[in-house]
């Protein structure tokens, strides 16, 4: 039977640390944490009135000691679950060795992480930063450099086509690429050169390409948009279109990268032999630490080559710091060692089958979609109360786009754990109005 190492009990040093934390935190109450949060923090997220205190594998415990089965893993960031022994080892070893020497020096963890991304992805060169928006900013800047070197009849090309309901970040560069109007509202004037078209519609893309277009930015499966899976011919057709029109195909794999969908990178479901020109990663690639990656084909990475270009084009002081990179490299080691990508594919299929059968008996479910352990359940009813009820029953799930229930458990989850979570979800959904 499958038993990924992350589901075993934590090793003694980690367990000891957690006991120490528990002792330290005995006097800390949920109320005091929330009260101090509201007094001292910028309230930029609506939060549940729960303070999480610790995690192990696929479980979280709040300050009051209540246990939750975590089927959302911090927006997918906890790819290997909480405090995975191999990641704890990697952090502890690296923490006592070297944190950051600055990017004027080489270091082994950074190189190893880049090697792993190229080995499992395509022959790309990685640039490391801290977040998904960071990685997409880098990709948009790279597209501009490409457009300078390959101008059209109207001069430099700089326009980027992305999709409605997409999410690419909240920075000034990524906000106008994000296809959710609420994200960019009230921050006008926006950076020019962005247009959105319907997802999964090739004609819509064709109609928007003009002499200034340089790139198409697309999530292989839309995450924040509701786990929207395109038709099988969509990405291959986009790839061909990009080749015909000399456009860069940029795949935003911030949600879908690193095995989550049952392939190392989701574009591999459709573009196994013709990868994107640029791929961006974040969330799972850091396993809970802030890591962003832009991986670009060698000819494009050359545009950022500080030596060849005679100047630093794009950079980040702490990008690729040893501590984060040791974790990123260890994540790929564990994915490979424990065959977790295959596990995600198989368990995802099990969950899709089970939820599909449930949908046949429950009028509140109109569609189940996804790949691997990235699953969306479209409901006829508001998703918020369902998420709330599941939390009360000790299962952490997520809702997006008002009516889509979203599951993204750690890839180390066992079939028994997943079924336990699905039992709760099905009961709660069936009981909803
Ligand atoms: C597909 C995608 N790209 C980019 C981002 C932005 O990532 P970050 O929040 O790490 O900046 C997100 C965030 O949810 C995302 O889902």
Coordinates of C-alpha atoms and ligand atoms in Angstrom, one line a residue:
X1 CA 0.0 0.0 0.0
X2 CA 1.2 3.5 -0.8
X3 CA 2.7 5.2 2.2
X4 CA 4.5 8.4 1.3
X5 CA 7.1 9.3 3.9
X6 CA 5.3 12.6 4.7
X7 CA 2.5 10.7 6.3
X8 CA 4.7 9.0 8.9
X9 CA 5.2 10.5 12.3
X10 CA 7.6 13.4 12.5
X11 CA 11.1 12.5 13.6
X12 CA 12.2 13.2 17.1
X13 CA 13.8 16.6 16.7
X14 CA 10.7 18.0 14.9
X15 CA 8.4 16.4 17.4
X16 CA 10.4 17.9 20.2
X17 CA 10.2 21.3 18.6
X18 CA 6.5 21.0 18.3
X19 CA 6.1 20.0 21.9
X20 CA 8.2 23.1 22.9
X21 CA 6.0 25.2 20.8
X22 CA 2.8 23.8 22.4
X23 CA 4.2 24.5 25.8
X24 CA 5.1 28.0 24.8
X25 CA 1.7 28.6 23.3
X26 CA -0.4 27.3 26.1
X27 CA -1.1 30.8 27.3
X28 CA -1.9 32.1 23.8
X29 CA -5.6 32.0 22.9
X30 CA -7.3 32.3 19.6
X31 CA -9.0 35.5 20.9
X32 CA -5.7 37.1 21.8
X33 CA -4.2 36.3 18.4
X34 CA -7.2 37.7 16.5
X35 CA -7.4 40.8 18.7
X36 CA -3.7 41.6 18.2
X37 CA -4.0 40.8 14.5
X38 CA -6.8 43.3 14.1
X39 CA -4.9 45.9 16.1
X40 CA -1.5 45.5 14.3
X41 CA -1.9 43.9 10.9
X42 CA -3.3 45.2 7.6
X43 CA -6.5 43.2 7.2
X44 CA -6.0 42.4 3.5
X45 CA -7.6 38.9 3.7
X46 CA -10.9 38.0 5.2
X47 CA -9.9 35.3 7.7
X48 CA -11.8 32.6 9.5
X49 CA -11.9 33.1 13.3
X50 CA -9.4 30.3 13.6
X51 CA -5.7 30.5 14.5
X52 CA -3.6 27.6 13.2
X53 CA -0.8 26.5 15.5
X54 CA 0.9 23.6 13.9
X55 CA 0.8 21.0 11.1
X56 CA 1.9 17.5 10.3
X57 CA 1.4 15.7 7.1
X58 CA -2.2 16.4 5.9
X59 CA -3.4 17.8 9.2
X60 CA -3.5 21.1 10.9
X61 CA -4.2 21.9 14.6
X62 CA -5.6 25.2 15.7
X63 CA -4.7 27.0 18.9
X64 CA -7.5 25.3 20.8
X65 CA -6.2 21.9 19.8
X66 CA -8.8 21.1 17.1
X67 CA -7.6 19.0 14.2
X68 CA -8.4 19.6 10.6
X69 CA -7.8 17.5 7.6
X70 CA -6.2 19.9 5.1
X71 CA -7.5 19.5 1.6
X72 CA -6.3 22.9 0.4
X73 CA -2.7 23.1 1.7
X74 CA -2.4 26.9 1.8
X75 CA -3.5 27.5 -1.8
X76 CA -1.6 24.5 -2.9
X77 CA 1.7 25.7 -1.4
X78 CA 2.0 22.9 1.1
X79 CA 2.7 20.5 -1.8
X80 CA 4.2 17.8 0.5
X81 CA 2.0 18.6 3.4
X82 CA 3.0 20.2 6.7
X83 CA 6.5 19.7 8.1
X84 CA 7.4 16.9 5.7
X85 CA 10.5 15.3 7.4
X86 CA 12.6 15.6 4.2
X87 CA 11.9 19.3 4.0
X88 CA 12.4 19.8 7.7
X89 CA 15.8 18.1 7.3
X90 CA 16.7 20.2 4.3
X91 CA 15.8 23.4 6.1
X92 CA 17.6 22.4 9.3
X93 CA 20.7 21.3 7.5
X94 CA 20.8 24.4 5.3
X95 CA 19.9 26.7 8.2
X96 CA 23.1 25.7 10.0
X97 CA 25.2 26.0 6.8
X98 CA 24.4 29.1 4.7
X99 CA 21.3 31.2 4.3
X100 CA 22.2 33.6 1.6
X101 CA 25.5 34.7 0.2
X102 CA 24.1 37.0 -2.5
X103 CA 23.7 36.3 -6.1
X104 CA 27.2 37.5 -7.0
X105 CA 28.3 34.0 -5.9
X106 CA 27.2 30.6 -7.1
X107 CA 25.7 28.1 -4.6
X108 CA 24.8 24.5 -4.9
X109 CA 21.1 24.4 -3.7
X110 CA 20.1 27.0 -6.3
X111 CA 21.8 25.2 -9.1
X112 CA 20.3 21.9 -8.0
X113 CA 16.8 23.4 -7.9
X114 CA 17.3 24.8 -11.4
X115 CA 18.6 21.4 -12.7
X116 CA 15.5 19.6 -11.3
X117 CA 13.1 22.0 -12.9
X118 CA 14.8 21.6 -16.3
X119 CA 15.0 17.8 -15.9
X120 CA 11.3 17.4 -15.2
X121 CA 10.2 20.2 -17.4
X122 CA 12.0 21.3 -20.5
X123 CA 15.4 22.6 -21.4
X124 CA 14.9 25.9 -19.7
X125 CA 17.0 28.3 -17.6
X126 CA 15.5 29.2 -14.3
X127 CA 15.4 32.7 -12.7
X128 CA 14.4 32.6 -9.0
X129 CA 12.2 35.1 -7.1
X130 CA 9.7 35.0 -4.3
X131 CA 6.1 34.7 -5.6
X132 CA 3.8 34.0 -8.5
X133 CA 3.3 37.7 -9.3
X134 CA 7.1 38.1 -9.2
X135 CA 7.6 35.3 -11.7
X136 CA 5.0 36.6 -14.0
X137 CA 6.5 40.1 -13.8
X138 CA 9.8 38.6 -14.9
X139 CA 8.0 36.8 -17.8
X140 CA 6.3 40.0 -19.0
X141 CA 9.5 41.9 -18.9
X142 CA 11.2 39.1 -20.8
X143 CA 8.5 39.3 -23.4
X144 CA 9.1 43.0 -23.8
X145 CA 12.8 42.3 -24.4
X146 CA 11.9 39.7 -27.0
X147 CA 9.5 42.2 -28.7
X148 CA 12.3 44.7 -28.9
X149 CA 14.6 42.3 -30.7
X150 CA 11.8 41.1 -33.0
X151 CA 9.8 44.3 -33.9
X152 CA 6.7 44.2 -36.1
X153 CA 5.7 46.7 -38.8
X154 CA 4.4 49.0 -36.1
X155 CA 7.7 48.9 -34.2
X156 CA 8.6 47.2 -30.9
X157 CA 6.1 44.5 -29.9
X158 CA 4.9 44.6 -26.3
X159 CA 1.2 43.5 -26.1
X160 CA 0.3 40.5 -24.0
X161 CA -2.9 38.5 -24.5
X162 CA -4.3 36.7 -21.4
X163 CA -7.6 35.2 -20.6
X164 CA -10.8 36.3 -18.8
X165 CA -11.1 34.8 -15.3
X166 CA -7.3 34.2 -15.2
X167 CA -5.2 35.2 -12.2
X168 CA -1.6 36.2 -12.7
X169 CA -0.9 38.4 -9.7
X170 CA -1.7 41.8 -8.1
X171 CA 1.4 43.8 -8.9
X172 CA 1.3 46.7 -11.4
X173 CA 2.6 44.5 -14.2
X174 CA 0.5 41.4 -13.5
X175 CA -2.7 43.2 -12.4
X176 CA -3.7 44.2 -16.0
X177 CA -2.9 40.7 -17.1
X178 CA -5.2 39.2 -14.6
X179 CA -8.6 38.6 -16.1
X180 CA -10.7 39.4 -13.0
X181 CA -11.8 43.1 -13.1
X182 CA -12.1 43.4 -9.3
X183 CA -8.3 42.9 -9.0
X184 CA -7.4 45.9 -11.1
X185 CA -10.4 48.1 -10.1
X186 CA -9.5 51.5 -8.6
X187 CA -5.8 51.3 -9.5
X188 CA -6.1 53.1 -12.9
X189 CA -4.3 54.1 -14.9
X190 CA -3.0 50.6 -15.7
X191 CA 0.1 49.6 -17.5
X192 CA -0.8 49.6 -21.3
X193 CA -0.4 46.6 -23.5
X194 CA -2.8 44.0 -22.0
X195 CA -5.9 42.5 -23.4
X196 CA -8.0 39.5 -22.2
X197 CA -9.9 37.0 -24.3
X198 CA -12.2 34.2 -23.4
X199 CA -10.4 31.2 -22.0
X200 CA -10.5 28.0 -24.2
X201 CA -11.4 30.0 -27.3
X202 CA -8.8 30.1 -30.1
X203 CA -10.7 32.4 -32.4
X204 CA -10.9 35.0 -29.6
X205 CA -7.1 34.9 -29.4
X206 CA -6.7 35.1 -33.1
X207 CA -8.9 38.2 -33.4
X208 CA -6.9 40.1 -30.8
X209 CA -3.4 39.5 -32.3
X210 CA -2.1 42.6 -33.9
X211 CA 1.3 43.9 -35.1
X212 CA 2.3 44.8 -31.5
X213 CA 1.4 41.5 -29.9
X214 CA 4.4 39.6 -28.5
X215 CA 3.0 37.0 -26.1
X216 CA 0.1 34.9 -24.9
X217 CA 0.0 34.3 -21.2
X218 CA -2.2 31.4 -20.1
X219 CA -2.8 29.1 -17.2
X220 CA -2.9 25.5 -18.5
X221 CA -5.8 25.0 -16.0
X222 CA -7.3 28.1 -14.5
X223 CA -7.0 28.1 -10.7
X224 CA -8.6 31.1 -9.2
X225 CA -11.1 31.2 -12.1
X226 CA -12.6 27.9 -10.9
X227 CA -10.4 25.0 -11.9
X228 CA -11.3 25.5 -15.6
X229 CA -9.8 22.7 -17.8
X230 CA -9.5 23.6 -21.5
X231 CA -10.4 21.3 -24.4
X232 CA -7.6 19.0 -25.4
X233 CA -6.8 20.9 -28.6
X234 CA -6.6 24.3 -27.0
X235 CA -3.0 24.5 -25.8
X236 CA -1.6 22.6 -28.9
X237 CA -3.5 25.1 -31.1
X238 CA -2.1 28.0 -29.0
X239 CA 1.4 26.6 -29.4
X240 CA 0.9 26.4 -33.2
X241 CA -0.5 29.9 -33.3
X242 CA 2.4 31.3 -31.4
X243 CA 4.9 29.6 -33.7
X244 CA 3.1 31.0 -36.8
X245 CA 2.9 34.5 -35.5
X246 CA 6.3 34.6 -33.6
X247 CA 4.6 35.0 -30.2
X248 CA 5.9 33.7 -26.9
X249 CA 3.7 31.1 -25.2
X250 CA 4.0 31.8 -21.5
X251 CA 2.4 29.1 -19.3
X252 CA 1.5 30.3 -15.8
X253 CA 2.0 27.1 -13.7
X254 CA 1.9 28.8 -10.4
X255 CA -1.1 26.7 -9.3
X256 CA -0.5 23.7 -11.6
X257 CA 3.2 23.1 -11.4
X258 CA 5.2 20.4 -9.5
X259 CA 3.0 17.4 -9.9
X260 CA -0.3 18.8 -8.6
X261 CA -2.2 17.8 -11.7
X262 CA -0.6 14.4 -12.2
X263 CA 2.1 15.6 -14.5
X264 CA 5.3 17.4 -13.3
X265 CA 3.9 20.5 -15.1
X266 CA 0.3 20.7 -16.3
X267 CA 1.3 21.8 -19.8
X268 CA 2.7 18.3 -20.3
X269 CA -0.9 17.0 -20.5
X270 CA -1.1 18.7 -23.8
X271 CA 2.3 19.9 -24.9
X272 CA 4.5 17.0 -24.2
X273 CA 6.6 17.5 -27.3
X274 CA 6.3 21.2 -27.8
X275 CA 6.7 23.0 -24.5
X276 CA 5.9 26.7 -23.8
X277 CA 8.6 29.3 -24.3
X278 CA 8.4 30.4 -20.7
X279 CA 6.9 28.7 -17.6
X280 CA 6.3 30.4 -14.3
X281 CA 6.0 28.6 -10.9
X282 CA 5.3 29.5 -7.3
X283 CA 3.1 28.1 -4.5
X284 CA 4.1 24.3 -4.5
X285 CA 7.6 24.9 -5.7
X286 CA 8.4 26.5 -2.4
X287 CA 6.5 23.9 -0.3
X288 CA 5.3 26.8 2.0
X289 CA 8.4 29.0 1.6
X290 CA 8.2 32.0 -0.7
X291 CA 9.7 30.8 -4.0
X292 CA 8.8 32.0 -7.6
X293 CA 10.5 30.7 -10.7
X294 CA 10.6 31.9 -14.3
X295 CA 11.9 29.2 -16.5
X296 CA 12.6 30.3 -20.1
X297 CA 14.0 28.6 -23.2
X298 CA 17.8 29.2 -23.6
X299 CA 17.4 31.7 -26.5
X300 CA 15.1 33.8 -24.3
X301 CA 17.0 33.5 -21.1
X302 CA 19.9 34.9 -23.1
X303 CA 18.1 38.2 -23.2
X304 CA 18.5 38.3 -19.4
X305 CA 22.1 37.2 -19.5
X306 CA 23.9 39.9 -17.7
X307 CA 27.2 39.1 -19.2
X308 CA 26.0 38.8 -22.8
X309 CA 23.8 41.9 -22.4
X310 CA 26.5 43.9 -20.6
X311 CA 24.0 44.9 -17.8
X312 CA 21.7 43.3 -15.2
X313 CA 18.3 43.1 -16.8
X314 CA 16.1 41.6 -14.1
X315 CA 17.2 40.5 -10.7
X316 CA 16.1 40.0 -7.1
X317 CA 18.3 40.3 -4.0
X318 CA 17.0 37.4 -2.1
X319 CA 15.7 35.4 -5.1
X320 CA 17.2 31.9 -5.0
X321 CA 18.4 32.2 -1.4
X322 CA 20.0 28.9 -0.2
X323 CA 17.4 28.2 2.5
X324 CA 14.4 28.3 0.0
X325 CA 16.4 26.6 -2.7
X326 CA 17.4 23.7 -0.4
X327 CA 13.7 23.1 0.1
X328 CA 12.8 23.4 -3.6
X329 CA 15.5 20.9 -4.5
X330 CA 14.3 18.6 -1.8
X331 CA 10.7 18.8 -3.0
X332 CA 11.8 17.5 -6.4
X333 CA 13.8 14.7 -4.7
X334 CA 10.7 13.6 -2.8
X335 CA 8.4 13.9 -5.7
X336 CA 10.7 11.5 -7.6
X337 CA 11.6 9.2 -4.7
X338 CA 8.0 8.7 -3.6
X339 CA 6.5 8.8 -7.1
X340 CA 4.1 11.4 -6.0
X341 CA 3.2 12.7 -9.4
X342 CA 1.9 9.3 -10.3
X343 CA 0.2 9.1 -7.0
X344 CA -1.5 12.5 -7.6
X345 CA -2.7 11.2 -11.0
X346 CA -4.2 8.0 -9.6
X347 CA -5.7 9.5 -6.5
X348 CA -7.1 12.4 -8.5
X349 CA -8.8 9.9 -10.8
X350 CA -10.3 8.2 -7.8
X351 CA -11.6 11.5 -6.4
X352 CA -13.0 12.5 -9.8
X353 CA -14.8 9.2 -10.2
X354 CA -16.2 9.3 -6.7
X355 CA -17.3 12.9 -7.0
X356 CA -18.7 12.2 -10.5
X357 CA -20.9 9.5 -9.0
X358 CA -21.9 11.7 -6.2
X359 CA -22.9 14.4 -8.8
X360 CA -25.3 11.9 -10.4
X361 CA -27.2 11.6 -7.1
X362 CA -27.0 15.2 -5.9
X363 CA -28.7 18.1 -7.6
X364 CA -26.5 20.7 -6.0
X365 CA -23.5 19.5 -8.1
X366 CA -23.5 20.5 -11.8
X367 CA -19.9 19.6 -12.8
X368 CA -16.8 18.0 -11.4
X369 CA -13.6 19.0 -13.2
X370 CA -9.8 19.0 -12.8
X371 CA -6.7 16.9 -13.2
X372 CA -4.8 15.0 -10.5
X373 CA -5.2 16.5 -7.1
X374 CA -6.6 19.8 -8.4
X375 CA -10.3 19.5 -8.5
X376 CA -13.2 21.9 -8.8
X377 CA -16.8 21.0 -8.0
X378 CA -19.3 23.4 -9.5
X379 CA -22.4 23.9 -7.3
X380 CA -25.8 25.3 -7.8
X381 CA -25.5 26.9 -4.3
X382 CA -23.2 29.4 -2.6
X383 CA -19.9 27.7 -1.7
X384 CA -19.1 29.8 1.4
X385 CA -21.5 28.1 3.9
X386 CA -20.3 24.8 2.7
X387 CA -16.6 25.6 3.3
X388 CA -17.7 27.0 6.7
X389 CA -19.6 23.8 7.7
X390 CA -16.7 21.6 6.5
X391 CA -14.3 23.6 8.7
X392 CA -16.7 23.1 11.7
X393 CA -16.5 19.3 10.9
X394 CA -12.7 19.5 10.8
X395 CA -12.1 19.5 7.0
X396 CA -10.3 22.5 5.3
X397 CA -11.4 23.1 1.8
X398 CA -11.8 26.2 -0.3
X399 CA -14.4 28.0 -2.5
X400 CA -13.8 30.2 -5.4
X401 CA -15.9 32.2 -7.9
X402 CA -18.9 32.0 -5.5
X403 CA -20.0 28.5 -6.5
X404 CA -16.9 26.4 -7.0
X405 CA -15.6 24.1 -4.3
X406 CA -11.9 23.7 -4.7
X407 CA -9.7 20.8 -3.5
X408 CA -5.9 20.9 -3.6
X409 CA -4.7 18.5 -0.9
X410 CA -1.0 17.8 -0.2
X411 CA 0.3 15.2 -2.7
X412 CA 1.2 13.0 0.2
X413 CA -2.4 12.4 1.1
X414 CA -3.5 8.8 1.4
X415 CA -6.6 7.3 -0.2
X416 CA -8.1 6.8 3.2
X417 CA -7.5 10.4 4.2
X418 CA -8.9 11.7 0.9
X419 CA -12.0 9.4 1.3
X420 CA -12.5 10.6 4.8
X421 CA -12.5 14.2 3.5
X422 CA -14.8 13.4 0.6
X423 CA -17.3 11.7 3.1
X424 CA -17.6 15.0 4.9
X425 CA -17.8 17.1 1.8
X426 CA -20.5 14.9 0.2
X427 CA -22.6 15.0 3.4
X428 CA -22.3 18.8 3.7
X429 CA -23.1 19.4 0.0
X430 CA -26.0 17.0 0.1
X431 CA -27.5 18.8 3.1
X432 CA -27.2 22.3 1.5
X433 CA -30.3 24.0 0.1
Ligands
LIG1 C1 -2.1 31.1 -11.6 C2 -1.5 32.1 -10.6 N1 -0.5 32.9 -11.0 C3 0.0 33.9 -10.2 C4 -0.5 34.0 -8.9 C5 0.1 35.0 -8.0 O1 0.9 34.4 -7.1 P1 1.4 35.1 -5.8 O2 0.2 35.2 -4.9 O3 2.4 34.1 -5.2 O4 2.0 36.4 -6.2 C6 -1.5 33.2 -8.5 C7 -2.0 33.4 -7.1 O5 -3.0 32.8 -6.7 C8 -2.1 32.3 -9.4 O6 -3.1 31.5 -9.0

